[in-house]
Amino acid sequence: MLRITCPHCGARDELEFSYRGDATVTRPGPDADAGAFHDYLYLRRNPRGWQVEWWQHNGGCRAFLKVLRHTVTHEVRAVAAATETLEVPGA
Amino acid sequence: MSAPEPVHPLAAVARGRHGAAGAAPLRVALPAREIVQVMLRRGQDAAFAAAMRAALGMDPPGPGQAVSGSAVTAIWTQPGHWLLTAARRNEGALAARAAEAFAGMAAVADQSHGRTTIVLSGSAAREALSRGCRLDLHPRAFGQGRAAHTPIAQIGCLVHQTDDAPTFELTVFSTLAEPFLHWLLEAGAAYGVEIA
Amino acid sequence: MSQRFRLPAGGHVDRSRRLAFTFDGRRFEGHEGDTLAAALLANGVRLVGRSFKYHRPRGIFSAGVEEPNALVELRDGTRREPNTRATVVELFDGLAATSQNHRGSLAFDWMAVNGVLAPWIGAGFYYKTFMWPAAFWERVYEPMIRKAAGLGRASGQPDPDWYEAAHAHCDVLVVGAGAAGLAAARAAGATGARVILAEQDFLFGGDLLNEPELEPWRGEAIAALQAMPEVTLLPRTTVFGFYDQGVLGAVERVADHLPQPPTHTPRQRYWTIRAKEVVLATGAHERLIAFPGNDRPGVMLAGAARTYARRFGVKAGETAVLFATHDAAYDAAFALAEAGTRIAAIIDPRADSAAMQRARQAGFTVQAGSVVTGTVGGNALRGVETGVAGSGGRANAVAADLLLVSGGWNPAVHLASMSGAALAWDEALLAFVPAAAVQRERSAGACRGVHGIGAAAADGAAAGRAAAIAAGFAPAADVLPPDTPAPDHRPYELWEVKGRGKAFVDIQDDVTADDIRLAHREGFSHIEHAKRYTTHAMGTDQGKTGGLVGAAVLAEARREPVAKVGLPRFRPYTSPVTWGAIAGGEVGQHFQPVRRTALHGVHEALGAVWMDAGLWKRPAYYANPGDADAWASVLREARAVRERVGVCDVSTLGKIVVEGPDAATFLDRVYANTFSTLQVGRARYGLMLREDGLVFDDGTTTRLAPDRFFVTTTTAQAGPVMQHLEFHHASAWPDLDVSLASVTDQWAAMSIAGPKARDVVAAVVQGIDLSNAAFPFMAVADCMAAGVPARVFRISFSGELAYEVAVPAGYAATVWQAVMTAGVPHGIEPYGVEALGLLRIEKGHVAGAEINGQTTAQDLGLGRMLKKKGDFIGRTLAQRPGLTDPARPRLVGLRSVDPARQIRAGSHLLVDGRSQGWITSVTQSVVDPGWIGLGMLREGEARIGSSIIAANPLMGEEVPVKVVSPHGYDAENLRVRA
Amino acid sequence: MAGYSGFRVLTEGLRGNTGWKPAWRKATPKPAYDVIVVGGGGHGLATAFYLASVHGIANVAVLERGLIGQGNTGRNTTIVRSNYLLPENNNFYEHSLKLWEGLEQSLNYNVMMSQRGVINLFHSDAQKHAALRRGNSMRLNGIDAEILDPAGVKAMCPIIDVDNGRYPVLGGLLQRRGGTARHDAVAWGFAHAADARGVDIIEQCEVTGMIVEGGAIRGVRTTRGEIRAPKVGLAVAGSTSTLTAMAGFDVPIETHLLQAFVSEGLKPLIDCVVTFGAGHFYVSQSDKGGLVYGGGLDGYPSYGQRGTLPTAEHVYAAGISMIPALGRLRGLRSWAGVMDMTPDGSHYICKTPVHGLYMTAGWCYGGFKATPGSGWCHAWTIAKDEPHRLNAAHTLDRFREGRMLDERGNGPYFWAH
């Protein structure tokens, strides 16, 4: 079971959070075309390794968080507020 | 003209002893409360803190914290969100007071009817809560003045420890208060639960 | 027959406490402290079950969780538990157990004929046959196989007991309370760390329980732990899995040692343990040796026989032969000799060893350089055949009723492996041990190959201390291990003695060494393939005693070292876990909580028939005594709304306050239509799309102040809409200053609808002019109602003049009562969700059946709502060709041509025999009696006026329906604006 | 190679079973093939089998990184059915089901396809209407489907509690021709049959690069050297994103994990496949006697093949809520497989932006039952360089076009399907 350390609430069980997708894609601006929206909504790098993801601490403080997590080991290395940036470490 | 008294969401619950007949039962109280959700506006942190000091005599508590003034308790619930709670006086009184105090600094939503607080105390309170609460409530990890929101028995619950008895104030959505209390009675059945 | 194999003294059983039990209906006695297996052995019961495939007689093979054979059906009636290992069941007074998997009696199982068929029903035989004729598989072959397969019988009845979940947090979790675990817990506890010690046995001590002279050390360790306030001791607790980030699952058998759980006591408790550091002290499982007949009742692991003698005071046999490949196993011979068992011979493939010499000095016959080549007997062992190691020849036979076997020890690495640690081959122990830890975990004692009580305790103490320090505690005084000699556990490499007859590597699943070789011959040479092809190590014991032996047989066939062959990946559970325990209390009626509106009691008093709407209970309709059936109630309620006035609880709609300087901008971006132009005091119907352009939700939103909006959602989507808004605020537009508060529970709401609604509402509210001019359609105002603060919305779902009155939930009953009282002169009726549905279908309003995630705004006839300017969620992708395709099904109204013929939601709409759409919602109409509905139909508008077929082949129905406008009722909206 | 038969089992038994040969050859790679299929799971092996048996293309290599059948073929809950709503899906799965029905005979391998019936329970009017729409869609496409009332549910599976749960059972949608099959045997059977037709099955051969020249595939680089082919088909489940990235394009896939469980062996208790409609749970009983059961996704991307407790708790709770008699039984083992989830819950069998490169992918958790159909359509697409009508809609481009195949309307969220 994942334990995610919410920057506001501390370490909590996975059950309190919900995954909300790849946080490395950003919603295109108002002038973007359908192709940009397609890529934003549908295309994924889907790495076997470190990935920055959106998780909401909806069972706790409801904050949307950026979580740096490994998709094979499930290790959670960093958790940040929505407005912060998380770097994906090199392979 | 003051409004008639509202019906408490748990008014129909049978008072008295539930579960085992032990000597040290858990105690449950169902106080009438006013509860107000306060939501900070951008860039108003300092002004809001000052306004709270002026109006309530305390600073806004930080994450995981609750502070109690003479009549009002403030509990951090989300980044930029607090709940203010007080014993019930008049319909909307606390909300009106907060709206006045924080005008332009924070949004205010009255939740007095939307949330229900169940007060649990007794030496076995931690153990009973551990049957569904995933938080670490050990004195080294939690304690008086700490508060956290967490799902218990699939119901979102704001757990606030108010003393070392220990006493926990458990605040849930009013429409789920009944199944929550039912869960609490089952979790505490081995010790017995006395509802005041 | 009363316990003729019970020793007069010794062990951890209380001979003064006699416990009666039955096995296959025969009555026996045992003592407190016994397992069922110990008590059966004490009474001379040797045959306890039949094997999975060949139905061979089987006895008690081990003294613990690794037991492959002695599986029984425990208890009876609704409490029957199939496949229960007799070796771990704690004896209680009145226990009843039954042997399983035989036809006829246990002693004369006619399914044993399968043993004769063995050459044709070896590994994987079923893949190669039973293919002709094709239809025979389900009809003939499979039922036969199914009946023969399986082990015990489920009761088929609901379990009368209950279970509870519990959550724990600790600095150090110690798994296993043998010498290593006790020392680890003590060392960690001494630092002041919060420690949990979990032990699957009902006594702490592990192998210490077999060493009377170490009893003081064990007692002192337990007493010390009990005195530490931050140490939690969990006996009878099996840690079944090691998950991510220091989370482990465990099941505590709270009341399994009792005839039934006492009041207010669960049968079992399921623990989720979050540990900063974990010490695994899970010990080791003794390893079998594959030789012909190694499964006969009377063949037993050497250490198990020692445990029965020392811990339970039970002689497992009168005359024993020990077949061992290492010195430590000789302890069993000494222990049994002490218990009065005659040691007929010790068979050892090695040339010489220290233990051999000691055994000879003690007067035992030791046959060095020899092996067991077979066993003699029927349902019980009568003799052991031995021969010279490596020759394959048969030298002589020794009469014996007990054959002790030890091929070495397999460290119990299951939890370490689940935590992510790789396994490393230990050449001295011929076993896998955990390699470097991945999580914050360390192994200690026999589970990492450190054998001997003193050495294991020292290893445990060091691990416990290190774990506490790693968890942030200061070191404390050392724990002194007992000073005992460490027996030599390094085995001679002997996995199999080849010969005639079945040599089992997996006793439970009847997998032989030959099966493994056959798998290799057929190309299933990887351990994972061999396992799956033969079912090796897939039984309830998961290959604890023979898994590695099978791997070694495969290694030999592949001509590769065992280390290279490896073991299949370990997965939860370390031992089988009770279904009810993992489920906990959230089953049956408590599967999900019931959510009730503030008016629940009011509805109940009115005779509401409930329906589920998500977690909510809502009145479907109110059954009046005069109503002939449910439809009569629904039609009566709907008619009241159309003709007079009705009141409906709409509290379940989601309600969100959106507030802040950027609230209007925010709503313009999340709604497909515009809200920034909405006046204060007015409501507007809003449509939300998903980013993919399909419709997400709808509802009315009110502007309460320039920077404050009151958003409503459908009941079903209240939670998802809130998350959707929060997500986009956080991820796409964090610059917008807006806050969101769910006020769903704060407000109760009731819709008062019908031509007389104004009269009723006017009688209840104060401080508001309800005239059409002052309070037109879509007006909203705060006011008082029945003396309490309220908010009135002039909005309509039914197509009638309607008001929604919202009040703080605690006043809902008061205001409802006032509405009902005010409505009496107008013939008011409460109406439920069914009538609500009827009314909206007549009116052509879409709901969840149409907004089902597959439809666009255009599909629903709402295309004109999409604003032309400005970004909003779903705008761009809604314009994709597939979503704007004119061929897509559109919303239409439908009417059964014969008003008496029922149509159904889920029927397909056929044109020229081909499906061109489907029916989404159906009702009987009160405006124009008969069956009507809404549906999605290709070329829908063009087909208005035509007759098509509503086909429901599932129920054999084809009903002609007329396609009509969905908005047939009061298309000009005169009634809602009246 | 001599085929498998009852007679052969008999004669081999008399000879001590010494005459059996490997079910498939351990082939070594040749420098070039007509077609390379990457992935030795069920779908890849089926692709090779149908290339050889239907299209006469036997100069085919199946390249497998590890062992055949060790991906999702080895880790699934063995259910076979074609009870889909959308014609694009139910016609495809029906074709697959028909292949299943004759698979033993086509492969000369008993995959134990058991048509014991699949019931999807419903608990509300809304669910019932959705079941009717789906069942009627099946019937109108010539697929068997029946609607059951609660008594009908009880008759099929007497130990279901239809009355007393939090969400009582209103009925079920039954497909009698649905059922289960022995999962490992499917891979072995396809391997056996493809090998018999000359296909090279090459294990321990990992693809490390895609050779693309001028927008067309020319072959692959592997841990066992370069192998050329004018056509390459990908059937690699959780590695799809990795391989398409090597070929230079991204795909609408997110890889999630799904847990499954098996109980201790029991005498026959549940004689069909049942799906709970009020929570995530389904169960069947294997020929060996174990109950095989599972639920929904754990909810986040993972290649870890390790599950989590909260999902398991839900599975067990939902199971007991549907069948209270499960309470005293014991779970034996749990595991987790990787699921390539798509944004509409439907799969891809299609051409790709690289000429000559084809793929069958994105099977969400429906891949096992699709095995023969996937292989058949993938083989057709490779052989003809154009999709069959059964997979014409299952393209990577459908999201650009807005032609999603979203059975339940759950939207563009990979984890929601």
Short mmCIF file of N, CA, C and O in Angstrom, two decimals, chain C residues 171-217:
data_model
loop_
_atom_site.label_atom_id
_atom_site.label_comp_id
_atom_site.label_asym_id
_atom_site.label_seq_id
_atom_site.Cartn_x
_atom_site.Cartn_y
_atom_site.Cartn_z
N ASP C 171 7.19 1.98 15.43
CA ASP C 171 8.56 2.25 14.99
C ASP C 171 9.20 0.99 14.44
O ASP C 171 9.86 1.02 13.43
N VAL C 172 8.98 -0.12 15.17
CA VAL C 172 9.58 -1.38 14.76
C VAL C 172 8.52 -2.48 14.83
O VAL C 172 7.92 -2.70 15.89
N LEU C 173 8.31 -3.13 13.71
CA LEU C 173 7.48 -4.33 13.72
C LEU C 173 8.41 -5.53 13.68
O LEU C 173 9.29 -5.60 12.81
N VAL C 174 8.21 -6.46 14.61
CA VAL C 174 8.97 -7.70 14.60
C VAL C 174 8.01 -8.81 14.24
O VAL C 174 6.98 -8.98 14.89
N VAL C 175 8.34 -9.54 13.18
CA VAL C 175 7.47 -10.63 12.74
C VAL C 175 8.11 -11.95 13.17
O VAL C 175 9.20 -12.29 12.70
N GLY C 176 7.44 -12.63 14.06
CA GLY C 176 7.95 -13.91 14.54
C GLY C 176 8.53 -13.76 15.93
O GLY C 176 9.33 -12.85 16.18
N ALA C 177 8.08 -14.62 16.84
CA ALA C 177 8.53 -14.52 18.23
C ALA C 177 9.27 -15.77 18.67
O ALA C 177 9.05 -16.30 19.75
N GLY C 178 10.14 -16.25 17.81
CA GLY C 178 11.10 -17.24 18.24
C GLY C 178 12.24 -16.52 18.96
O GLY C 178 12.10 -15.35 19.35
N ALA C 179 13.33 -17.21 19.11
CA ALA C 179 14.44 -16.62 19.85
C ALA C 179 14.87 -15.29 19.21
O ALA C 179 15.07 -14.28 19.90
N ALA C 180 14.96 -15.27 17.87
CA ALA C 180 15.41 -14.05 17.20
C ALA C 180 14.39 -12.94 17.37
O ALA C 180 14.74 -11.79 17.65
N GLY C 181 13.12 -13.27 17.21
CA GLY C 181 12.08 -12.25 17.30
C GLY C 181 11.94 -11.71 18.71
O GLY C 181 11.78 -10.49 18.91
N LEU C 182 11.98 -12.59 19.70
CA LEU C 182 11.88 -12.12 21.09
C LEU C 182 13.04 -11.19 21.42
O LEU C 182 12.86 -10.13 22.03
N ALA C 183 14.22 -11.59 20.98
CA ALA C 183 15.39 -10.76 21.27
C ALA C 183 15.31 -9.43 20.52
O ALA C 183 15.64 -8.37 21.07
N ALA C 184 14.82 -9.48 19.29
CA ALA C 184 14.71 -8.26 18.51
C ALA C 184 13.71 -7.30 19.15
O ALA C 184 13.96 -6.10 19.28
N ALA C 185 12.57 -7.83 19.55
CA ALA C 185 11.54 -6.98 20.16
C ALA C 185 12.04 -6.38 21.46
O ALA C 185 11.79 -5.22 21.78
N ARG C 186 12.76 -7.22 22.21
CA ARG C 186 13.28 -6.75 23.50
C ARG C 186 14.32 -5.66 23.29
O ARG C 186 14.30 -4.62 23.98
N ALA C 187 15.20 -5.87 22.34
CA ALA C 187 16.24 -4.89 22.09
C ALA C 187 15.65 -3.58 21.58
O ALA C 187 16.04 -2.49 21.99
N ALA C 188 14.66 -3.70 20.69
CA ALA C 188 14.04 -2.49 20.15
C ALA C 188 13.20 -1.81 21.22
O ALA C 188 13.23 -0.58 21.37
N GLY C 189 12.46 -2.62 21.97
CA GLY C 189 11.60 -2.06 23.01
C GLY C 189 12.39 -1.34 24.08
O GLY C 189 11.93 -0.33 24.63
N ALA C 190 13.56 -1.83 24.38
CA ALA C 190 14.38 -1.23 25.44
C ALA C 190 14.76 0.21 25.10
O ALA C 190 15.05 1.01 25.99
N THR C 191 14.76 0.56 23.83
CA THR C 191 15.12 1.93 23.45
C THR C 191 13.96 2.90 23.65
O THR C 191 14.11 4.10 23.48
N GLY C 192 12.79 2.35 23.96
CA GLY C 192 11.60 3.20 24.08
C GLY C 192 10.80 3.28 22.80
O GLY C 192 9.77 3.95 22.74
N ALA C 193 11.26 2.58 21.78
CA ALA C 193 10.53 2.61 20.51
C ALA C 193 9.18 1.92 20.65
O ALA C 193 9.00 1.05 21.52
N ARG C 194 8.25 2.32 19.81
CA ARG C 194 6.96 1.63 19.76
C ARG C 194 7.16 0.36 18.93
O ARG C 194 7.49 0.43 17.75
N VAL C 195 6.93 -0.77 19.56
CA VAL C 195 7.24 -2.06 18.94
C VAL C 195 5.98 -2.91 18.90
O VAL C 195 5.19 -2.92 19.84
N ILE C 196 5.78 -3.58 17.78
CA ILE C 196 4.74 -4.61 17.70
C ILE C 196 5.44 -5.92 17.42
O ILE C 196 6.30 -6.00 16.53
N LEU C 197 5.10 -6.92 18.21
CA LEU C 197 5.64 -8.27 17.99
C LEU C 197 4.48 -9.17 17.60
O LEU C 197 3.57 -9.39 18.39
N ALA C 198 4.52 -9.67 16.38
CA ALA C 198 3.43 -10.52 15.88
C ALA C 198 3.94 -11.95 15.70
O ALA C 198 5.00 -12.17 15.13
N GLU C 199 3.17 -12.89 16.22
CA GLU C 199 3.57 -14.30 16.16
C GLU C 199 2.35 -15.12 15.75
O GLU C 199 1.29 -14.98 16.33
N GLN C 200 2.52 -15.97 14.75
CA GLN C 200 1.36 -16.72 14.28
C GLN C 200 0.95 -17.82 15.25
O GLN C 200 -0.22 -18.19 15.31
N ASP C 201 1.87 -18.30 16.03
CA ASP C 201 1.56 -19.35 17.00
C ASP C 201 0.82 -18.74 18.20
O ASP C 201 0.85 -17.52 18.40
N PHE C 202 0.18 -19.61 18.99
CA PHE C 202 -0.49 -19.08 20.17
C PHE C 202 0.47 -18.95 21.35
O PHE C 202 0.12 -18.35 22.36
N LEU C 203 1.66 -19.53 21.23
CA LEU C 203 2.69 -19.33 22.25
C LEU C 203 3.88 -18.64 21.62
O LEU C 203 4.20 -18.87 20.45
N PHE C 204 4.52 -17.79 22.38
CA PHE C 204 5.77 -17.17 21.92
C PHE C 204 6.91 -18.13 22.21
O PHE C 204 6.93 -18.79 23.24
N GLY C 205 7.89 -18.16 21.35
CA GLY C 205 9.07 -18.95 21.65
C GLY C 205 9.64 -19.71 20.46
O GLY C 205 10.83 -19.95 20.41
N GLY C 206 8.77 -20.10 19.52
CA GLY C 206 9.30 -20.85 18.39
C GLY C 206 10.02 -22.09 18.88
O GLY C 206 9.49 -22.87 19.68
N ASP C 207 11.24 -22.26 18.44
CA ASP C 207 12.00 -23.45 18.79
C ASP C 207 12.36 -23.48 20.28
O ASP C 207 12.69 -24.53 20.82
N LEU C 208 12.28 -22.32 20.96
CA LEU C 208 12.53 -22.30 22.40
C LEU C 208 11.55 -23.20 23.14
O LEU C 208 11.83 -23.71 24.23
N LEU C 209 10.38 -23.40 22.54
CA LEU C 209 9.37 -24.24 23.19
C LEU C 209 9.80 -25.70 23.23
O LEU C 209 9.19 -26.51 23.91
N ASN C 210 10.83 -26.02 22.46
CA ASN C 210 11.34 -27.39 22.45
C ASN C 210 12.56 -27.56 23.36
O ASN C 210 13.20 -28.61 23.35
N GLU C 211 12.90 -26.51 24.08
CA GLU C 211 14.13 -26.55 24.88
C GLU C 211 13.81 -26.22 26.34
O GLU C 211 13.85 -25.05 26.75
N PRO C 212 13.50 -27.23 27.13
CA PRO C 212 13.09 -26.97 28.52
C PRO C 212 14.11 -26.15 29.31
O PRO C 212 13.74 -25.30 30.10
N GLU C 213 15.38 -26.38 29.02
CA GLU C 213 16.38 -25.69 29.84
C GLU C 213 16.47 -24.20 29.51
O GLU C 213 17.04 -23.42 30.26
N LEU C 214 15.89 -23.82 28.37
CA LEU C 214 15.91 -22.39 28.02
C LEU C 214 14.62 -21.69 28.41
O LEU C 214 14.41 -20.52 28.08
N GLU C 215 13.76 -22.41 29.13
CA GLU C 215 12.49 -21.85 29.54
C GLU C 215 12.66 -20.56 30.36
O GLU C 215 11.90 -19.59 30.16
N PRO C 216 13.64 -20.47 31.24
CA PRO C 216 13.83 -19.22 31.98
C PRO C 216 14.11 -18.03 31.05
O PRO C 216 13.58 -16.94 31.26
N TRP C 217 14.91 -18.26 30.05
CA TRP C 217 15.23 -17.16 29.13
C TRP C 217 13.97 -16.71 28.40
O TRP C 217 13.69 -15.52 28.27
#
